[in-house]
Structure formats: structure tokens, C-alpha cells
PDB file of C-alpha atoms in Angstrom:
ATOM      1  CA  UNK G   1      24.883 -18.569 -14.884  1.00 83.00           C
ATOM      2  CA  UNK G   2      23.076 -15.982 -17.302  1.00 91.00           C
ATOM      3  CA  UNK G   3      23.679 -12.852 -18.195  1.00 91.00           C
ATOM      4  CA  UNK G   4      20.687 -10.809 -16.062  1.00 93.00           C
ATOM      5  CA  UNK G   5      22.491 -13.075 -13.021  1.00 90.00           C
ATOM      6  CA  UNK G   6      25.612 -12.057 -13.262  1.00 90.00           C
ATOM      7  CA  UNK G   7      24.282  -8.444 -13.413  1.00 92.00           C
ATOM      8  CA  UNK G   8      22.222  -9.221 -10.459  1.00 93.00           C
ATOM      9  CA  UNK G   9      25.346 -10.859  -8.507  1.00 92.00           C
ATOM     10  CA  UNK G  10      27.098  -7.338  -8.701  1.00 93.00           C
ATOM     11  CA  UNK G  11      24.138  -5.185  -8.749  1.00 94.00           C
ATOM     12  CA  UNK G  12      23.555  -7.172  -4.514  1.00 95.00           C
ATOM     13  CA  UNK G  13      24.993  -4.800  -1.850  1.00 94.00           C
ATOM     14  CA  UNK G  14      26.296  -7.297   0.576  1.00 93.00           C
ATOM     15  CA  UNK G  15      27.337  -6.989   3.953  1.00 91.00           C
ATOM     16  CA  UNK G  16      29.420  -9.297   6.014  1.00 90.00           C
ATOM     17  CA  UNK G  17      29.526  -9.923  10.077  1.00 87.00           C
ATOM     18  CA  UNK G  18      31.130 -11.992  11.920  1.00 82.00           C
ATOM     19  CA  UNK G  19      34.567 -13.383  13.538  1.00 79.00           C
ATOM     20  CA  UNK G  20      37.608 -12.362  10.983  1.00 79.00           C
ATOM     21  CA  UNK G  21      38.287 -16.334  10.380  1.00 78.00           C
ATOM     22  CA  UNK G  22      34.447 -16.171   8.680  1.00 79.00           C
ATOM     23  CA  UNK G  23      34.824 -12.733   6.993  1.00 83.00           C
ATOM     24  CA  UNK G  24      38.119 -13.101   5.388  1.00 82.00           C
ATOM     25  CA  UNK G  25      36.293 -16.969   3.517  1.00 83.00           C
ATOM     26  CA  UNK G  26      33.967 -15.401   3.315  1.00 85.00           C
ATOM     27  CA  UNK G  27      34.825 -11.956   1.536  1.00 87.00           C
ATOM     28  CA  UNK G  28      36.841 -14.195  -0.668  1.00 87.00           C
ATOM     29  CA  UNK G  29      33.746 -16.124  -1.981  1.00 86.00           C
ATOM     30  CA  UNK G  30      31.954 -13.825  -3.154  1.00 89.00           C
ATOM     31  CA  UNK G  31      34.281 -12.316  -5.037  1.00 91.00           C
ATOM     32  CA  UNK G  32      34.659 -14.986  -6.931  1.00 90.00           C
ATOM     33  CA  UNK G  33      30.436 -15.652  -7.439  1.00 89.00           C
ATOM     34  CA  UNK G  34      30.715 -11.952  -8.216  1.00 92.00           C
ATOM     35  CA  UNK G  35      29.910 -10.088  -6.263  1.00 92.00           C
ATOM     36  CA  UNK G  36      31.246  -6.231  -6.200  1.00 93.00           C
ATOM     37  CA  UNK G  37      29.828  -4.652  -3.289  1.00 93.00           C
ATOM     38  CA  UNK G  38      30.464  -5.670   0.156  1.00 92.00           C
ATOM     39  CA  UNK G  39      30.479  -4.545   3.251  1.00 90.00           C
ATOM     40  CA  UNK G  40      33.181  -5.484   5.360  1.00 88.00           C
ATOM     41  CA  UNK G  41      31.424  -5.724   9.744  1.00 86.00           C
ATOM     42  CA  UNK G  42      33.931  -7.061  12.304  1.00 80.00           C
ATOM     43  CA  UNK G  43      32.988  -7.513  15.477  1.00 73.00           C
ATOM     44  CA  UNK G  44      34.767  -5.150  17.240  1.00 75.00           C
ATOM     45  CA  UNK G  45      32.518  -1.753  14.530  1.00 77.00           C
ATOM     46  CA  UNK G  46      30.740   0.030  15.697  1.00 73.00           C
ATOM     47  CA  UNK G  47      29.226   0.904  12.576  1.00 70.00           C
ATOM     48  CA  UNK G  48      25.748   0.685  11.226  1.00 71.00           C
ATOM     49  CA  UNK G  49      24.748  -1.611   8.750  1.00 76.00           C
ATOM     50  CA  UNK G  50      23.532  -0.144   5.821  1.00 78.00           C
ATOM     51  CA  UNK G  51      22.485   0.486   2.543  1.00 88.00           C
ATOM     52  CA  UNK G  52      23.568  -3.144   2.193  1.00 92.00           C
ATOM     53  CA  UNK G  53      21.323  -6.452  -0.155  1.00 94.00           C
ATOM     54  CA  UNK G  54      22.120  -8.952   2.393  1.00 92.00           C
ATOM     55  CA  UNK G  55      23.348  -9.675   5.219  1.00 91.00           C
ATOM     56  CA  UNK G  56      25.272 -12.642   5.891  1.00 89.00           C
ATOM     57  CA  UNK G  57      26.235 -12.866   9.631  1.00 88.00           C
ATOM     58  CA  UNK G  58      28.303 -15.667  11.479  1.00 84.00           C
ATOM     59  CA  UNK G  59      25.915 -15.803  15.363  1.00 78.00           C
ATOM     60  CA  UNK G  60      28.335 -19.599  15.704  1.00 74.00           C
ATOM     61  CA  UNK G  61      29.851 -19.120  19.208  1.00 63.00           C
ATOM     62  CA  UNK G  62      27.150 -17.316  21.529  1.00 57.00           C
ATOM     63  CA  UNK G  63      28.007 -14.035  19.879  1.00 59.00           C
ATOM     64  CA  UNK G  64      25.194 -12.085  18.697  1.00 62.00           C
ATOM     65  CA  UNK G  65      23.637 -11.362  15.943  1.00 72.00           C
ATOM     66  CA  UNK G  66      24.468  -7.684  15.373  1.00 74.00           C
ATOM     67  CA  UNK G  67      21.576  -7.681  12.634  1.00 79.00           C
ATOM     68  CA  UNK G  68      18.957  -9.032  13.955  1.00 79.00           C
ATOM     69  CA  UNK G  69      16.619  -6.000  13.793  1.00 80.00           C
ATOM     70  CA  UNK G  70      17.434  -5.997  10.140  1.00 83.00           C
ATOM     71  CA  UNK G  71      14.510  -5.588   7.566  1.00 87.00           C
ATOM     72  CA  UNK G  72      16.140  -7.086   4.903  1.00 91.00           C
ATOM     73  CA  UNK G  73      17.386 -11.011   3.954  1.00 92.00           C
ATOM     74  CA  UNK G  74      20.153 -13.019   6.353  1.00 91.00           C
ATOM     75  CA  UNK G  75      22.094 -15.495   6.213  1.00 89.00           C
ATOM     76  CA  UNK G  76      23.191 -17.069   8.684  1.00 88.00           C
ATOM     77  CA  UNK G  77      25.635 -19.813   8.606  1.00 86.00           C
ATOM     78  CA  UNK G  78      27.038 -22.291  11.108  1.00 86.00           C
ATOM     79  CA  UNK G  79      29.498 -24.607  11.729  1.00 85.00           C
ATOM     80  CA  UNK G  80      28.653 -28.278  12.711  1.00 87.00           C
ATOM     81  CA  UNK G  81      32.113 -29.353  13.952  1.00 83.00           C
ATOM     82  CA  UNK G  82      31.594 -31.691  10.683  1.00 85.00           C
ATOM     83  CA  UNK G  83      29.177 -30.369   8.536  1.00 86.00           C
ATOM     84  CA  UNK G  84      28.209 -26.648   7.768  1.00 85.00           C
ATOM     85  CA  UNK G  85      24.217 -25.238   7.505  1.00 86.00           C
ATOM     86  CA  UNK G  86      22.566 -21.773   7.149  1.00 87.00           C
ATOM     87  CA  UNK G  87      19.258 -20.791   7.508  1.00 89.00           C
ATOM     88  CA  UNK G  88      18.474 -17.996   5.549  1.00 89.00           C
ATOM     89  CA  UNK G  89      15.988 -15.479   6.841  1.00 89.00           C
ATOM     90  CA  UNK G  90      13.383 -12.968   4.450  1.00 91.00           C
ATOM     91  CA  UNK G  91      12.385 -10.231   6.251  1.00 90.00           C
ATOM     92  CA  UNK G  92       9.379 -11.141   6.661  1.00 91.00           C
ATOM     93  CA  UNK G  93       9.932 -14.247   9.112  1.00 89.00           C
ATOM     94  CA  UNK G  94       9.877 -14.253  12.832  1.00 86.00           C
ATOM     95  CA  UNK G  95      12.804 -12.892  13.774  1.00 84.00           C
ATOM     96  CA  UNK G  96      12.698 -14.308  18.103  1.00 85.00           C
ATOM     97  CA  UNK G  97      15.698 -17.031  17.093  1.00 85.00           C
ATOM     98  CA  UNK G  98      17.746 -14.705  16.288  1.00 85.00           C
ATOM     99  CA  UNK G  99      17.713 -13.810  20.175  1.00 83.00           C
ATOM    100  CA  UNK G 100      18.468 -17.248  21.309  1.00 83.00           C
ATOM    101  CA  UNK G 101      21.941 -17.615  23.783  1.00 82.00           C
ATOM    102  CA  UNK G 102      22.578 -21.029  22.191  1.00 84.00           C
ATOM    103  CA  UNK G 103      21.079 -20.333  18.208  1.00 87.00           C
ATOM    104  CA  UNK G 104      24.252 -22.464  17.117  1.00 88.00           C
ATOM    105  CA  UNK G 105      22.997 -25.371  18.593  1.00 88.00           C
ATOM    106  CA  UNK G 106      18.925 -24.297  18.731  1.00 89.00           C
ATOM    107  CA  UNK G 107      19.270 -23.922  14.328  1.00 90.00           C
ATOM    108  CA  UNK G 108      21.403 -27.690  15.224  1.00 91.00           C
ATOM    109  CA  UNK G 109      18.828 -28.703  16.762  1.00 91.00           C
ATOM    110  CA  UNK G 110      15.798 -27.266  14.326  1.00 91.00           C
ATOM    111  CA  UNK G 111      17.670 -28.519  11.076  1.00 92.00           C
ATOM    112  CA  UNK G 112      18.418 -31.606  12.678  1.00 91.00           C
ATOM    113  CA  UNK G 113      14.742 -32.448  13.201  1.00 92.00           C
ATOM    114  CA  UNK G 114      13.816 -30.950  10.176  1.00 91.00           C
ATOM    115  CA  UNK G 115      15.256 -33.592   8.568  1.00 91.00           C
ATOM    116  CA  UNK G 116      14.338 -36.632  10.366  1.00 91.00           C
ATOM    117  CA  UNK G 117      10.190 -35.000  10.307  1.00 93.00           C
ATOM    118  CA  UNK G 118      10.761 -35.070   6.766  1.00 93.00           C
ATOM    119  CA  UNK G 119      13.121 -38.850   6.023  1.00 92.00           C
ATOM    120  CA  UNK G 120      15.592 -36.630   4.405  1.00 91.00           C
ATOM    121  CA  UNK G 121      19.073 -39.518   3.942  1.00 90.00           C
ATOM    122  CA  UNK G 122      22.392 -38.231   4.736  1.00 90.00           C
ATOM    123  CA  UNK G 123      22.029 -36.348   7.966  1.00 89.00           C
ATOM    124  CA  UNK G 124      23.699 -38.846  10.548  1.00 89.00           C
ATOM    125  CA  UNK G 125      26.807 -35.850  10.789  1.00 91.00           C
ATOM    126  CA  UNK G 126      24.669 -33.698  11.277  1.00 91.00           C
ATOM    127  CA  UNK G 127      23.693 -35.959  14.376  1.00 88.00           C
ATOM    128  CA  UNK G 128      26.181 -37.289  15.621  1.00 90.00           C
ATOM    129  CA  UNK G 129      27.542 -32.653  15.330  1.00 89.00           C
ATOM    130  CA  UNK G 130      24.317 -32.439  17.282  1.00 89.00           C
ATOM    131  CA  UNK G 131      25.994 -34.233  20.217  1.00 88.00           C
ATOM    132  CA  UNK G 132      29.080 -33.247  19.771  1.00 87.00           C
ATOM    133  CA  UNK G 133      27.903 -29.659  20.611  1.00 85.00           C
ATOM    134  CA  UNK G 134      26.096 -30.138  23.317  1.00 83.00           C
ATOM    135  CA  UNK G 135      28.969 -31.955  24.839  1.00 79.00           C
ATOM    136  CA  UNK G 136      27.226 -34.823  25.171  1.00 69.00           C
ATOM    137  CA  UNK G 137      30.747 -37.074  23.076  1.00 60.00           C
ATOM    138  CA  UNK G 138      33.883 -35.125  23.509  1.00 50.00           C
ATOM    139  CA  UNK G 139      36.201 -34.521  20.389  1.00 47.00           C
ATOM    140  CA  UNK G 140      39.581 -33.044  21.224  1.00 44.00           C
ATOM    141  CA  UNK G 141      39.154 -30.355  17.746  1.00 41.00           C
ATOM    142  CA  UNK G 142      35.265 -29.874  19.001  1.00 38.00           C
ATOM    143  CA  UNK G 143      35.183 -26.566  17.122  1.00 38.00           C
ATOM    144  CA  UNK G 144      37.333 -26.892  13.487  1.00 38.00           C
ATOM    145  CA  UNK G 145      35.705 -27.145  10.641  1.00 39.00           C
ATOM    146  CA  UNK G 146      35.537 -29.863   8.885  1.00 37.00           C
ATOM    147  CA  UNK G 147      32.687 -29.685   6.148  1.00 37.00           C
ATOM    148  CA  UNK G 148      32.234 -33.027   5.014  1.00 38.00           C
ATOM    149  CA  UNK G 149      28.323 -31.793   3.444  1.00 40.00           C
ATOM    150  CA  UNK G 150      26.532 -28.020   3.903  1.00 43.00           C
ATOM    151  CA  UNK G 151      22.693 -27.356   3.799  1.00 47.00           C
ATOM    152  CA  UNK G 152      20.503 -24.993   3.459  1.00 47.00           C
ATOM    153  CA  UNK G 153      17.659 -24.409   5.127  1.00 48.00           C
ATOM    154  CA  UNK G 154      14.894 -21.367   4.893  1.00 46.00           C
ATOM    155  CA  UNK G 155      11.359 -21.624   7.637  1.00 45.00           C
ATOM    156  CA  UNK G 156       9.690 -22.570   4.895  1.00 47.00           C
ATOM    157  CA  UNK G 157      12.046 -25.895   5.055  1.00 46.00           C
ATOM    158  CA  UNK G 158      14.703 -27.440   2.906  1.00 43.00           C
ATOM    159  CA  UNK G 159      16.910 -25.869   0.309  1.00 42.00           C
ATOM    160  CA  UNK G 160      18.966 -26.893  -0.998  1.00 39.00           C
ATOM    161  CA  UNK G 161      21.307 -29.805  -0.093  1.00 41.00           C
ATOM    162  CA  UNK G 162      24.969 -30.549  -1.381  1.00 40.00           C
ATOM    163  CA  UNK G 163      27.942 -32.724  -0.355  1.00 37.00           C
TER     164      UNK G 163
END
């Protein structure tokens, strides 16, 4: 990472919102990357999200998206049982999806469809996870995370994929 990139990261104000275990994990990772100004928002907080440049919010378990009306970039990470993914929503992007009742299910469907349409290899885990999320297949530990693959999407397409 260049000195300029490190400075930009250190200067970026980021809010992390969601379940306690999510907040703790994400905060640790962000600090290791060099983020210094991290605002923590727990589900019980009624404090508004203010003075931030980016929001990372966990909306996995049907919780409503606190940041749906924000006018800054949103990072929405999802636990898909056998892997994880994230959707990045930029300020100019349509925000209707943030009001969907089961955003996690919608995100898995969207990402699987995107991968199928563009013939992207290696997303079989996501198709299987989609079955688990929809309840068509049962698994004893259905909502435990075993991150095999991580994919990040934007409204404009695939950003990166790592195994």
C-alpha cells in the first residue's frame, strides 16, 4: 500500500452498524487495515449515523437497513452459509433494494444470477447456499459461517473475487 493510500484510509471516517459479533469482527479488521475513525452503531442505539464517509452495515437476519437513507457509500456484507459476499451501494445508485423484506435472500439470488449470466466460474457454493437460505435444503448449522469464498459486487458489476 502506498503512503497516500494509507493516509486516505486513516482519514476515512467509517461507521459499522449491526449485530455485536459482526461489529467486533469488522472493527478489528478495519483497524488492522489502518482505519482510525470508526463509529460503532449497535442495533439498540438510537444515535444517528453522522460524520462518516462510508457505512458498513450487517443486514443478514432480516434487520432493517439503518442506513437506507444515507447519501454516502454503503458496504453491505452478507453471510451466505457456505461463503460470504458484499454489495457496495454508491450514493447515486437506486436504494429500493435496501427496503426489501429479506435483503440477504435477495442478495444471494442477485449474485447467483449475475454469476450465471456472465458465466463466472466458482460460484457453485453460492447456488447451494441459496437453496439453504430459501429453506429447500436443511443443514444443522444453517447460519454458521464457513467462509470459503468472498465476492464483492457493485451495481455496475463484479468488483473482485477471492478464494
